[in-house]
Tab-separated table of C-alpha atoms in Angstrom:
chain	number	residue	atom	x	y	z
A	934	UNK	CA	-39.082	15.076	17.909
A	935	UNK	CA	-41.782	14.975	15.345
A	936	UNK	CA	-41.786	12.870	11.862
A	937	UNK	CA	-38.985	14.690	10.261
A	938	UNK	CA	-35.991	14.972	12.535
A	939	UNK	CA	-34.079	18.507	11.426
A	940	UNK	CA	-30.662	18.292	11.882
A	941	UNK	CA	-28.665	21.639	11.398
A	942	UNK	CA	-24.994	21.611	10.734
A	943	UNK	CA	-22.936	24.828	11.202
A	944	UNK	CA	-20.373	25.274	8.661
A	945	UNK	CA	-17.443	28.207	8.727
A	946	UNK	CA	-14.319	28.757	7.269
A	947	UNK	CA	-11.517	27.037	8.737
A	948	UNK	CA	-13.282	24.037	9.965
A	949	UNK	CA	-12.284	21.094	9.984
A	950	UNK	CA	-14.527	18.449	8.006
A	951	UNK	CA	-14.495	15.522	9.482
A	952	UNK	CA	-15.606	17.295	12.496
A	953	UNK	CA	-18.627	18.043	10.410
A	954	UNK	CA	-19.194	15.037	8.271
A	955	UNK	CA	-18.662	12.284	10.937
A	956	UNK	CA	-21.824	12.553	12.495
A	957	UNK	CA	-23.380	13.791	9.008
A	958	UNK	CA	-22.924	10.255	7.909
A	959	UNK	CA	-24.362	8.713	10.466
A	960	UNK	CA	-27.172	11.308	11.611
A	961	UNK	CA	-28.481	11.147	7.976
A	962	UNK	CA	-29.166	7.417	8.505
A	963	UNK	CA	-31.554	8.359	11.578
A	964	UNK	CA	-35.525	7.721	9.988
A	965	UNK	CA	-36.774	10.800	8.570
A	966	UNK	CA	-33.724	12.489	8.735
A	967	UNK	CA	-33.606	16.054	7.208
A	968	UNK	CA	-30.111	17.558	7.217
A	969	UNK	CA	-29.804	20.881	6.935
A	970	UNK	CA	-26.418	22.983	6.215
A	971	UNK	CA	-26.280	26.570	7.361
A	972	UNK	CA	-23.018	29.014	7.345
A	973	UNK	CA	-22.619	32.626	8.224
A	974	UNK	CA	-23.483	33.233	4.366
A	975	UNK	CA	-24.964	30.698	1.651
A	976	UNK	CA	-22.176	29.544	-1.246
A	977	UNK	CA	-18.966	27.987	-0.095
A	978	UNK	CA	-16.474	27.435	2.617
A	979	UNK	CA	-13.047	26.863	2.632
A	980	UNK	CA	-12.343	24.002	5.380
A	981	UNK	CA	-9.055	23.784	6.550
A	982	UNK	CA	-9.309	19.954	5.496
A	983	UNK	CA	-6.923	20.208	2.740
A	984	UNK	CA	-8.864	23.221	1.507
A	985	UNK	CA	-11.443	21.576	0.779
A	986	UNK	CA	-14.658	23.312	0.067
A	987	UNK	CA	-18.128	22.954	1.545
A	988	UNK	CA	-21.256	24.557	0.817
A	989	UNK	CA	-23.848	26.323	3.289
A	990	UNK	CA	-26.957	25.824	1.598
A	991	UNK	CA	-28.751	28.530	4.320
A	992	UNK	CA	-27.760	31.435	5.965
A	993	UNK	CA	-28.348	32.042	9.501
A	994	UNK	CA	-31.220	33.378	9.772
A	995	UNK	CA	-33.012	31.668	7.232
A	996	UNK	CA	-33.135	28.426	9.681
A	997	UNK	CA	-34.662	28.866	13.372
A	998	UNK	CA	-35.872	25.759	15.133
A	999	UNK	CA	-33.633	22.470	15.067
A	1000	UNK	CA	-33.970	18.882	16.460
A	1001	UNK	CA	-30.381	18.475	16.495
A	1002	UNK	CA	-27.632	20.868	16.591
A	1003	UNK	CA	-24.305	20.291	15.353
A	1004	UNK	CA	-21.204	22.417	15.898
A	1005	UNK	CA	-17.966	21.357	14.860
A	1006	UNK	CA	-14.531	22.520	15.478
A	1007	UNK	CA	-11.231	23.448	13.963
A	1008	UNK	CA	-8.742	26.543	13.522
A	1009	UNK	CA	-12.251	28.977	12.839
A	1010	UNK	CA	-13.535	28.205	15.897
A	1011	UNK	CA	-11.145	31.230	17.603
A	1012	UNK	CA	-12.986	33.667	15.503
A	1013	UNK	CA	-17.112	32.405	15.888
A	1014	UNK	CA	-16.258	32.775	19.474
A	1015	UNK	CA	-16.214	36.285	18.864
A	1016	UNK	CA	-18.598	36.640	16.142
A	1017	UNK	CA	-22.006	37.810	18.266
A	1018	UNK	CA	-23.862	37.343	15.095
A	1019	UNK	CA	-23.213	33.250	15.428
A	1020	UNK	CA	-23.302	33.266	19.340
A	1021	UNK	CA	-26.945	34.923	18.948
A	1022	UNK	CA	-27.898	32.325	16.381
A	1023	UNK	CA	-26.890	29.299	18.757
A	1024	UNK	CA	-28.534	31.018	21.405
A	1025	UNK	CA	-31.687	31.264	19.673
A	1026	UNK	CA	-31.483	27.699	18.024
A	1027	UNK	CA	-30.475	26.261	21.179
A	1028	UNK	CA	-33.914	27.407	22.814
A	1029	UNK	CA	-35.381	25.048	19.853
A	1030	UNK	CA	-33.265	21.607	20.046
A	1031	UNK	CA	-33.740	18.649	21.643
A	1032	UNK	CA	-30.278	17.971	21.669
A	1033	UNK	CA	-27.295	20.600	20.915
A	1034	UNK	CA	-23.772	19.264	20.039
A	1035	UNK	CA	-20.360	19.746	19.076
A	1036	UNK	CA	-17.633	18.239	18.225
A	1037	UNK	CA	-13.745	18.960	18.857
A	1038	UNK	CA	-13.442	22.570	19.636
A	1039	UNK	CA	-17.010	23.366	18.929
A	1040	UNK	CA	-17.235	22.784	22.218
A	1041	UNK	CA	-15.412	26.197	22.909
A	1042	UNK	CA	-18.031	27.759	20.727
A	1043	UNK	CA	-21.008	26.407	22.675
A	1044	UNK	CA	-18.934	27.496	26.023
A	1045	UNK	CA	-18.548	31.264	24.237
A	1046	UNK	CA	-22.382	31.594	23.728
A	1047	UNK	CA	-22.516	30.482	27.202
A	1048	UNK	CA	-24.571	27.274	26.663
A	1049	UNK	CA	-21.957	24.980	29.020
A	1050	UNK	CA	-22.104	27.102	32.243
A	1051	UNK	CA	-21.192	24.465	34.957
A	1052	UNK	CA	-21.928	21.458	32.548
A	1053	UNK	CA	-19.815	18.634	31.685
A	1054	UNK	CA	-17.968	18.668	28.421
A	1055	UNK	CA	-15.239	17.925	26.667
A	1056	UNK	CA	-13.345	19.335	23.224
A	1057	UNK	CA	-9.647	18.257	21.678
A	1058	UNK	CA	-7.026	16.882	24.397
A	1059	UNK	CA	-4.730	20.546	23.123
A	1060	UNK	CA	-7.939	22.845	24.564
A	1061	UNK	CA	-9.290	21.757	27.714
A	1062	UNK	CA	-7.700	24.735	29.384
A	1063	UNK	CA	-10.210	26.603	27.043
A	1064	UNK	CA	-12.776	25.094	27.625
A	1065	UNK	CA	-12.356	25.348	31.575
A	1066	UNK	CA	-12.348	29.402	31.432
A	1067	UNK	CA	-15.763	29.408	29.702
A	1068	UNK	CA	-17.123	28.010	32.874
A	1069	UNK	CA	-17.676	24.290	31.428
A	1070	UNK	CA	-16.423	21.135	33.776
A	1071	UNK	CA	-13.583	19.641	31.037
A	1072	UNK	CA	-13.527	15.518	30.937
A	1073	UNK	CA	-11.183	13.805	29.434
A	1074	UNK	CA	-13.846	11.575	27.628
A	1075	UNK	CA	-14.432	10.643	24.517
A	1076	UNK	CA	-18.259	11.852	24.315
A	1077	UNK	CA	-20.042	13.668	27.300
A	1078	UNK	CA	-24.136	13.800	27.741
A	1079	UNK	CA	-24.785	16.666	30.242
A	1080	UNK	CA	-28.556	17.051	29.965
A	1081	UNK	CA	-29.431	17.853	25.841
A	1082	UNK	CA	-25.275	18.964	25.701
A	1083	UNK	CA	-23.627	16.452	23.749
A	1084	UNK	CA	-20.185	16.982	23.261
A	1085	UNK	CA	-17.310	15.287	21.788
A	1086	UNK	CA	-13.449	15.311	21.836
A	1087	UNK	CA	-10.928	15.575	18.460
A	1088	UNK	CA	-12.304	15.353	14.776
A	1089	UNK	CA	-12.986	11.646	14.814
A	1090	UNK	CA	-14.970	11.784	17.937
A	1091	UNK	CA	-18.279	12.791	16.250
A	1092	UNK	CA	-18.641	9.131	14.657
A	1093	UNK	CA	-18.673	7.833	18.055
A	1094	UNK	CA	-21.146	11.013	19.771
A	1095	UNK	CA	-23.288	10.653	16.248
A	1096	UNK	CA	-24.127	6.792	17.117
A	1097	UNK	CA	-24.703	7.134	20.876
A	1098	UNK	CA	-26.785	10.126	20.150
A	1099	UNK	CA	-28.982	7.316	17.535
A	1100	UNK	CA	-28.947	5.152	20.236
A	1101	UNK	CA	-31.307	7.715	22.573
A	1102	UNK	CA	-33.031	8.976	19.387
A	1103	UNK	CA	-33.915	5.987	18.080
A	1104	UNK	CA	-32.709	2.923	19.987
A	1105	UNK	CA	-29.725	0.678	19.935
A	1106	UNK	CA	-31.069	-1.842	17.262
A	1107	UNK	CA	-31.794	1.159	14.648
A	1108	UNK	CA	-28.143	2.388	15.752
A	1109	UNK	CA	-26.284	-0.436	15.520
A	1110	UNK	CA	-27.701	-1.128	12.254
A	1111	UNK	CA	-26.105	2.443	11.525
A	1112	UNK	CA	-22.948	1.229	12.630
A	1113	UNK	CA	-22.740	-1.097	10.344
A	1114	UNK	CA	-24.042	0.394	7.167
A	1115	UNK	CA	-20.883	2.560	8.020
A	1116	UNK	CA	-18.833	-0.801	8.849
A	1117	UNK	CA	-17.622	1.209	11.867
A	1118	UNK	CA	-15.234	-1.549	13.109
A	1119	UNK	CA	-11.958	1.061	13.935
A	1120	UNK	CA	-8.878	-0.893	14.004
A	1121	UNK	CA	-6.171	1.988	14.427
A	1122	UNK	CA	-2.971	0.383	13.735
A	1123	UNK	CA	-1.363	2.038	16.789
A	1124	UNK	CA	-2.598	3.521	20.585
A	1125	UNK	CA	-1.623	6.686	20.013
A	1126	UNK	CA	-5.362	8.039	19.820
A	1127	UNK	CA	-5.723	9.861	23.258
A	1128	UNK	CA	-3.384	11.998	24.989
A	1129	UNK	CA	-3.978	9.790	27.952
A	1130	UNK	CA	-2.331	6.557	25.625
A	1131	UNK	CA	0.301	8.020	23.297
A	1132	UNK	CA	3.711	7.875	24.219
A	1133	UNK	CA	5.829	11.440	25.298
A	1134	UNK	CA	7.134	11.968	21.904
A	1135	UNK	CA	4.081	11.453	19.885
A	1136	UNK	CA	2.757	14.154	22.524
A	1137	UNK	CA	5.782	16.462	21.714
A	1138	UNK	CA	5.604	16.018	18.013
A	1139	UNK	CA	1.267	16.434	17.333
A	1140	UNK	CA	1.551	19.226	20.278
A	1141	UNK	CA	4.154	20.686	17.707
A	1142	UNK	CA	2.151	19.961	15.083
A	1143	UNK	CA	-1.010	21.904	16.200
A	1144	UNK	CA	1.396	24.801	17.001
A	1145	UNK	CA	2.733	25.506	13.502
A	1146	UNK	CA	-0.458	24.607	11.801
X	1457	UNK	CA	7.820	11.005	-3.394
X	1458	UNK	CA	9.125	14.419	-3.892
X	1459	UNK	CA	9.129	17.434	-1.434
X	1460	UNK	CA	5.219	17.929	-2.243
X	1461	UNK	CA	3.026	14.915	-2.082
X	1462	UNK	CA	0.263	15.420	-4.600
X	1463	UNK	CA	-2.705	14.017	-2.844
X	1464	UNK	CA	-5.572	13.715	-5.562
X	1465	UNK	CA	-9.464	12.873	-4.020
X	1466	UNK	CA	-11.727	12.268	-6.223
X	1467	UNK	CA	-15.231	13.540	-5.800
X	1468	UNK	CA	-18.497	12.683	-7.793
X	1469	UNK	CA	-22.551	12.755	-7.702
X	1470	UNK	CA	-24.138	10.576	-5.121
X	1471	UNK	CA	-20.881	9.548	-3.294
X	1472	UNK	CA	-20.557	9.477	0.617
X	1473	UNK	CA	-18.213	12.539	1.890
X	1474	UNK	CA	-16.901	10.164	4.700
X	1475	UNK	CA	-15.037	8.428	2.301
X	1476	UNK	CA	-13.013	10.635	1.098
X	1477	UNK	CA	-12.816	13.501	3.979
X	1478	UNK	CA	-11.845	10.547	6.777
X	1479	UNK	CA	-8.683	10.189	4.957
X	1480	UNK	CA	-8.508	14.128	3.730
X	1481	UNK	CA	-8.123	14.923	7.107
X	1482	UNK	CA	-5.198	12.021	7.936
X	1483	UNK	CA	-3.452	12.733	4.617
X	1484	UNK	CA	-3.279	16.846	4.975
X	1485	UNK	CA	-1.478	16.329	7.989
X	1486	UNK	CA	1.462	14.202	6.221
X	1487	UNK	CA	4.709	16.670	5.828
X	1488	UNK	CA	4.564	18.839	2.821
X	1489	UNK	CA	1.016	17.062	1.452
X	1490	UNK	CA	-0.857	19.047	-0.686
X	1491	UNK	CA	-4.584	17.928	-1.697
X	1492	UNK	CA	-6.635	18.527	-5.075
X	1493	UNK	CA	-9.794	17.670	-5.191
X	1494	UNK	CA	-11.143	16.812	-8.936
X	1495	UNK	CA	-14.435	16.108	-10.088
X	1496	UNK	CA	-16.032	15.536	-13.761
X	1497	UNK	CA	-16.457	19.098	-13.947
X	1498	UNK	CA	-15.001	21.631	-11.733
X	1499	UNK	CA	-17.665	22.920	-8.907
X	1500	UNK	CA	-20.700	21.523	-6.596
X	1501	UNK	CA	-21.115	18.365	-6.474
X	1502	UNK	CA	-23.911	16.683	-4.300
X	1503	UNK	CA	-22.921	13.819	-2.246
X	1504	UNK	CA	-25.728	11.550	-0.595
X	1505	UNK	CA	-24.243	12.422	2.983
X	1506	UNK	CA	-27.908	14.612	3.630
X	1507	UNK	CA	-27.220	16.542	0.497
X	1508	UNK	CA	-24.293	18.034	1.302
X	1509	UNK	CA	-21.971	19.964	-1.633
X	1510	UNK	CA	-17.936	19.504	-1.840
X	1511	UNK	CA	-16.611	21.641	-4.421
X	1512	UNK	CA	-14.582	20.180	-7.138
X	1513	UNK	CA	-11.515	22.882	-7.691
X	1514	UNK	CA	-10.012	20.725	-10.785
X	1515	UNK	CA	-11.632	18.961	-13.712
X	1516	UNK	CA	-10.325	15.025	-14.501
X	1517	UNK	CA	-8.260	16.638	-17.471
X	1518	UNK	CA	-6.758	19.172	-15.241
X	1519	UNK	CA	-4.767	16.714	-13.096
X	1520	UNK	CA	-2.248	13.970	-15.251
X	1521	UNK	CA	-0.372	13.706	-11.881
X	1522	UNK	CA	-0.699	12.060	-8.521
X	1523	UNK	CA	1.586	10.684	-5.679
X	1524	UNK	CA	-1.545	9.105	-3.659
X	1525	UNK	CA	-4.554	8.631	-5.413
X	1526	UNK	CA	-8.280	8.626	-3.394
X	1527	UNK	CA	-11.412	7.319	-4.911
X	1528	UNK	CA	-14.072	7.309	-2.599
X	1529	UNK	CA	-17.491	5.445	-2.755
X	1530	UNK	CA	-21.134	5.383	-2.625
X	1531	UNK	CA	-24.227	4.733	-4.146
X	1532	UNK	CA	-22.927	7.364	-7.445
X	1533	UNK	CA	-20.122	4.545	-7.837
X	1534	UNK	CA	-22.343	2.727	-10.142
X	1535	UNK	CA	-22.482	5.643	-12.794
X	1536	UNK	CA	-18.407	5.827	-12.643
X	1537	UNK	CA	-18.085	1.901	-13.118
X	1538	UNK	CA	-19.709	2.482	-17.020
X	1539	UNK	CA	-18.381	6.328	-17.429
X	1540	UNK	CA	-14.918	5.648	-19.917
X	1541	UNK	CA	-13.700	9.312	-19.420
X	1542	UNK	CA	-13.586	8.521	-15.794
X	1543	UNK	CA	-11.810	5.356	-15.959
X	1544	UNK	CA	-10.012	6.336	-18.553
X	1545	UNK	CA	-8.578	9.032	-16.397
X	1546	UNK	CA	-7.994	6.920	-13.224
X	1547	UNK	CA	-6.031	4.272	-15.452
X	1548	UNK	CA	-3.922	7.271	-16.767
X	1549	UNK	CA	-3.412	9.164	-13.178
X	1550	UNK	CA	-2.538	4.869	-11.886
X	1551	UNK	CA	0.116	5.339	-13.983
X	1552	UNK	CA	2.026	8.104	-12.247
X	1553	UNK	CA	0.899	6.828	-8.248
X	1554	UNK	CA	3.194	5.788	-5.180
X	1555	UNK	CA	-0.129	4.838	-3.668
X	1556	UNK	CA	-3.861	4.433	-5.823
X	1557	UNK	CA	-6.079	3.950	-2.952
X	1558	UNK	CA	-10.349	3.584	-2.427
X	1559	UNK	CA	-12.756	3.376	0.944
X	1560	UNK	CA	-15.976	1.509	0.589
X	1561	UNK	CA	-17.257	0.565	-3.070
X	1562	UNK	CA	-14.578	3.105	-4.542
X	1563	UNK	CA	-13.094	-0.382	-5.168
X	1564	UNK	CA	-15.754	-1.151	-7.593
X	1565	UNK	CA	-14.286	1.683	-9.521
X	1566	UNK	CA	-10.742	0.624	-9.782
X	1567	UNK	CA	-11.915	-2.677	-10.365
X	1568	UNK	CA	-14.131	-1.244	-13.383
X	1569	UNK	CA	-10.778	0.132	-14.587
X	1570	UNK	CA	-8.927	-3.473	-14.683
X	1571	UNK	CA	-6.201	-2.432	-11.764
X	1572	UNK	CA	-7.688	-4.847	-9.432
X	1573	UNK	CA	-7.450	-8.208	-11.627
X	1574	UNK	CA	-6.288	-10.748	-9.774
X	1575	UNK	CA	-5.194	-8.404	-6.631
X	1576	UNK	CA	-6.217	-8.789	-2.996
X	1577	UNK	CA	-8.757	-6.184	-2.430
X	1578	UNK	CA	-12.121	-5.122	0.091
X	1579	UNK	CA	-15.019	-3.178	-0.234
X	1580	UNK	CA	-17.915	-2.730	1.891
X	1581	UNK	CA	-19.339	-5.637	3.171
X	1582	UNK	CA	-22.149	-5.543	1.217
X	1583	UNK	CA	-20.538	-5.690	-2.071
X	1584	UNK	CA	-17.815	-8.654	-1.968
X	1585	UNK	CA	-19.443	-10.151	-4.993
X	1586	UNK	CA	-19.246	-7.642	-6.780
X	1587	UNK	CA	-15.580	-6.926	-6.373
X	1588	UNK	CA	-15.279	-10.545	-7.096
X	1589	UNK	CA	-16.846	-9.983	-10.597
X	1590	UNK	CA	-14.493	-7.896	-11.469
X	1591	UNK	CA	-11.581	-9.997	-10.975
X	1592	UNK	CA	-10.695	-8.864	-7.514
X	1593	UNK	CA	-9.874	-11.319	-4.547
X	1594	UNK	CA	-12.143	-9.833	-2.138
X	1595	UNK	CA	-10.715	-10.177	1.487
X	1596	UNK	CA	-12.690	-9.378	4.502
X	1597	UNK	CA	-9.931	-7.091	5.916
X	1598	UNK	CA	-10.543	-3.690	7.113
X	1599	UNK	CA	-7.690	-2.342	4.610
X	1600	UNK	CA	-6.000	-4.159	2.247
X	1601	UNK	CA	-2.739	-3.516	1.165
X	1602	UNK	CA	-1.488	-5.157	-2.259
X	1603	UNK	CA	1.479	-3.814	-3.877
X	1604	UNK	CA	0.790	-0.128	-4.415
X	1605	UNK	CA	-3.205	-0.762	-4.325
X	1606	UNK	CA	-4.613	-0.052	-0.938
X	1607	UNK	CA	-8.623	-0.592	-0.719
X	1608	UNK	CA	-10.679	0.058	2.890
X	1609	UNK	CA	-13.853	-1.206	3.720
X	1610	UNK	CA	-17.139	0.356	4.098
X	1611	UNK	CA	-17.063	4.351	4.722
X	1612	UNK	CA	-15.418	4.850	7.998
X	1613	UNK	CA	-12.830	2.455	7.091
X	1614	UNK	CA	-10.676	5.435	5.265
X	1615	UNK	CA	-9.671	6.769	8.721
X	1616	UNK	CA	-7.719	3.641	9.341
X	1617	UNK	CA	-6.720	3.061	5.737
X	1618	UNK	CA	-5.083	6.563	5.770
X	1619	UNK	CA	-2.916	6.052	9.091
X	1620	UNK	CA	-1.728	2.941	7.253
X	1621	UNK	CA	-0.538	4.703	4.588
X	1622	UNK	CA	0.561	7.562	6.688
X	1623	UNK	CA	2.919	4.992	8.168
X	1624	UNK	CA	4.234	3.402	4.975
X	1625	UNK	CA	4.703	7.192	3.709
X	1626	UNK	CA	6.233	8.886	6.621
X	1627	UNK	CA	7.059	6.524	9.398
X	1628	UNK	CA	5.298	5.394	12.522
X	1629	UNK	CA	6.040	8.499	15.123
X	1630	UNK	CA	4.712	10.866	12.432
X	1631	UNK	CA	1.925	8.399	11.565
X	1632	UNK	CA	0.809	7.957	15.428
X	1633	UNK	CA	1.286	12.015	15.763
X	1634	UNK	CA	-1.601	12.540	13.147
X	1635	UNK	CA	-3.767	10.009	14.539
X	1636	UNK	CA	-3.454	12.095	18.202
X	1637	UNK	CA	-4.243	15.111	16.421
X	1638	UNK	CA	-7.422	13.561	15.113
X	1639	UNK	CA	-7.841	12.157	18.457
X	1640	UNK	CA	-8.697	8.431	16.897
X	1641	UNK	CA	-8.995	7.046	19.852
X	1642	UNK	CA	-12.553	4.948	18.869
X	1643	UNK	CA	-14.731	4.089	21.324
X	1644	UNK	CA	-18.139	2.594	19.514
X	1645	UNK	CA	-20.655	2.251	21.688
X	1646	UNK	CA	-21.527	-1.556	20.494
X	1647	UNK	CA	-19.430	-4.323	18.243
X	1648	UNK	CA	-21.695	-4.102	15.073
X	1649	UNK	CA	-19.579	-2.493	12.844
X	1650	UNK	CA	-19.032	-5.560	10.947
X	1651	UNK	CA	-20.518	-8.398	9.031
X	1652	UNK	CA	-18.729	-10.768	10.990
X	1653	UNK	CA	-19.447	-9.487	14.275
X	1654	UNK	CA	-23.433	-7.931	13.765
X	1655	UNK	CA	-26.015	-9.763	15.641
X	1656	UNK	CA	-28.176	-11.188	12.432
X	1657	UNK	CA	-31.458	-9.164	13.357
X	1658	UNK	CA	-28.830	-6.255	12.742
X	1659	UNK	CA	-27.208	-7.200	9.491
X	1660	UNK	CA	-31.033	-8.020	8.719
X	1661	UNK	CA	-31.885	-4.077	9.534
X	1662	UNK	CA	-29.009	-2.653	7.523
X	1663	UNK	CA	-29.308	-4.671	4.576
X	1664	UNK	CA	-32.999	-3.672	4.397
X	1665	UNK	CA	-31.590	0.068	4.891
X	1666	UNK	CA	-29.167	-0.314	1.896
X	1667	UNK	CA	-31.836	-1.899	-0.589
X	1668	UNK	CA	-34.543	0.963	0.307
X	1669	UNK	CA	-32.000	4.218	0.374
């Protein structure tokens, strides 16, 4: 990576944020950090984070090379996967990164473009069915390195890829100083986090949850 | 709290978009929540998270109303701390609040608008005096509950915060059910993500970090 590290975030509609702006708000701490946020059009995007909206400051193809890749996840993911406009752009910008990512079901995305053929990977606890048919190896971890492929599990994951991903980049003192300008210190009042640790009926009632939503 | 639960963010100039979208994407998941996001004027506003734009859909005098009330932080808290139409507003929306709520120095801001006097309150660590000034208790707590006034610490700290609340609001299986949809499962890859438990060549690094950016 040279001086300026360009990190390019993919925004859609339908995404969730925090996918997005978990490892924004670390990556951005990285030295010489330029971040860089590109959608299928410029203007903005309606997240499905409350409705919140988020703006893609570049299209496409005005961006084509990229230290760092970033694809996050949420309900739009279903329809990038079969948008071969955006699986051509990852493509292409993949060829260019030092390290691509994604986090939640951006995973799926990367495994549509075909990017996780026989790799490790993971993506939220609901899609690892998914994730297997696109030909990737699911693990139920919290954030898998498989060569340059960095990917995480649900939404909150990306805090957690974004500082081990500093850590390579730029070693663990620089990182950990990251952590805590971010105080990252999670104290979740319950452990309920992973569908490996919640109990049957918090299952039942998020897998119902995701259904209707 | 009626059948809709007005949740009202707050979003301004300079702030960091963790601090408000880590608890956007807890609080859209509580039954029947609906979110506004409200800025000085309605649309872009650049946060210091690598530049990114949220959208403000409402202006301050659009909104008079609010069951749960989210003022984020960052370094564009200073310009709210001396702006009277913006405290003016928060004072008047505190009013009508089940919950009035801030991650990271969004504290400063309610504590620029008197509601903190005397109360129990946190902040991120690198700002406990001045929370102090303002007639705040500041308590090195993670979140900190007083009455109806619920503070966070430093930017990540809203994700935790907001399962709190979730679990005040709603209950604890609905509260744990959102926190397995987000997957918040943390897994840092160190134990720096606080003042108290930073090596000092660490705390040394991110001070530096926070004086120069």
């Amino acid at each position: 990576m040279g001086v300026n590290v360009d990190i390019v975030v993919l925004l859609f509609d339908r995404m969730t944020a925090l996918d997005a702006v978990g490892p924004v708000d670390v990556l951005k701490c990285l030295p010489d950090a330029r971040l860089l946020f590109v959608g299928p059009e410029v203007g903005p995007l309606r997240t499905s984070s409350g409705g919140l909206l988020m703006h893609a400051e570049r299209a496409l193809e005005d961006v084509d090379q990229a230290d760092i890749l970033v694809v996050p996840g949420g309900h739009g993911t279903r329809a990038l996967m079969e948008d071969a406009r955006v699986l051509d752009w990852i493509r292409a910008l993949d060829r260019t990164t030092s390290f691509t990512t994604s986090v939640c079901t951006g995973s799926l995305v990367l495994g549509a473009a075909g990017l996780l053929q026989g790799r490790h990977a993971t993506t939220h606890w609901s899609t690892r069915t998914d994730l297997a048919a696109l030909g990737a190896k699911p693990v139920p971890q919290r954030v898998v390195f498989d060569g340059k492929y960095v990917t995480g599990a649900g939404v909150s994951a990306g805090i957690d890829l974004a500082l081990a991903l500093c850590g390579r980049v730029a070693g663990d003192l620089i990182a950990q100083s990251i952590q805590l300008r971010i105080e990252y210190d999670p104290q979740p009042p319950w452990e309920a986090g992973s569908l490996e640790k919640a109990p049957a009926d918090v299952v039942d009632l998020a897998t119902a949850s995701l259904l209707s939503g």
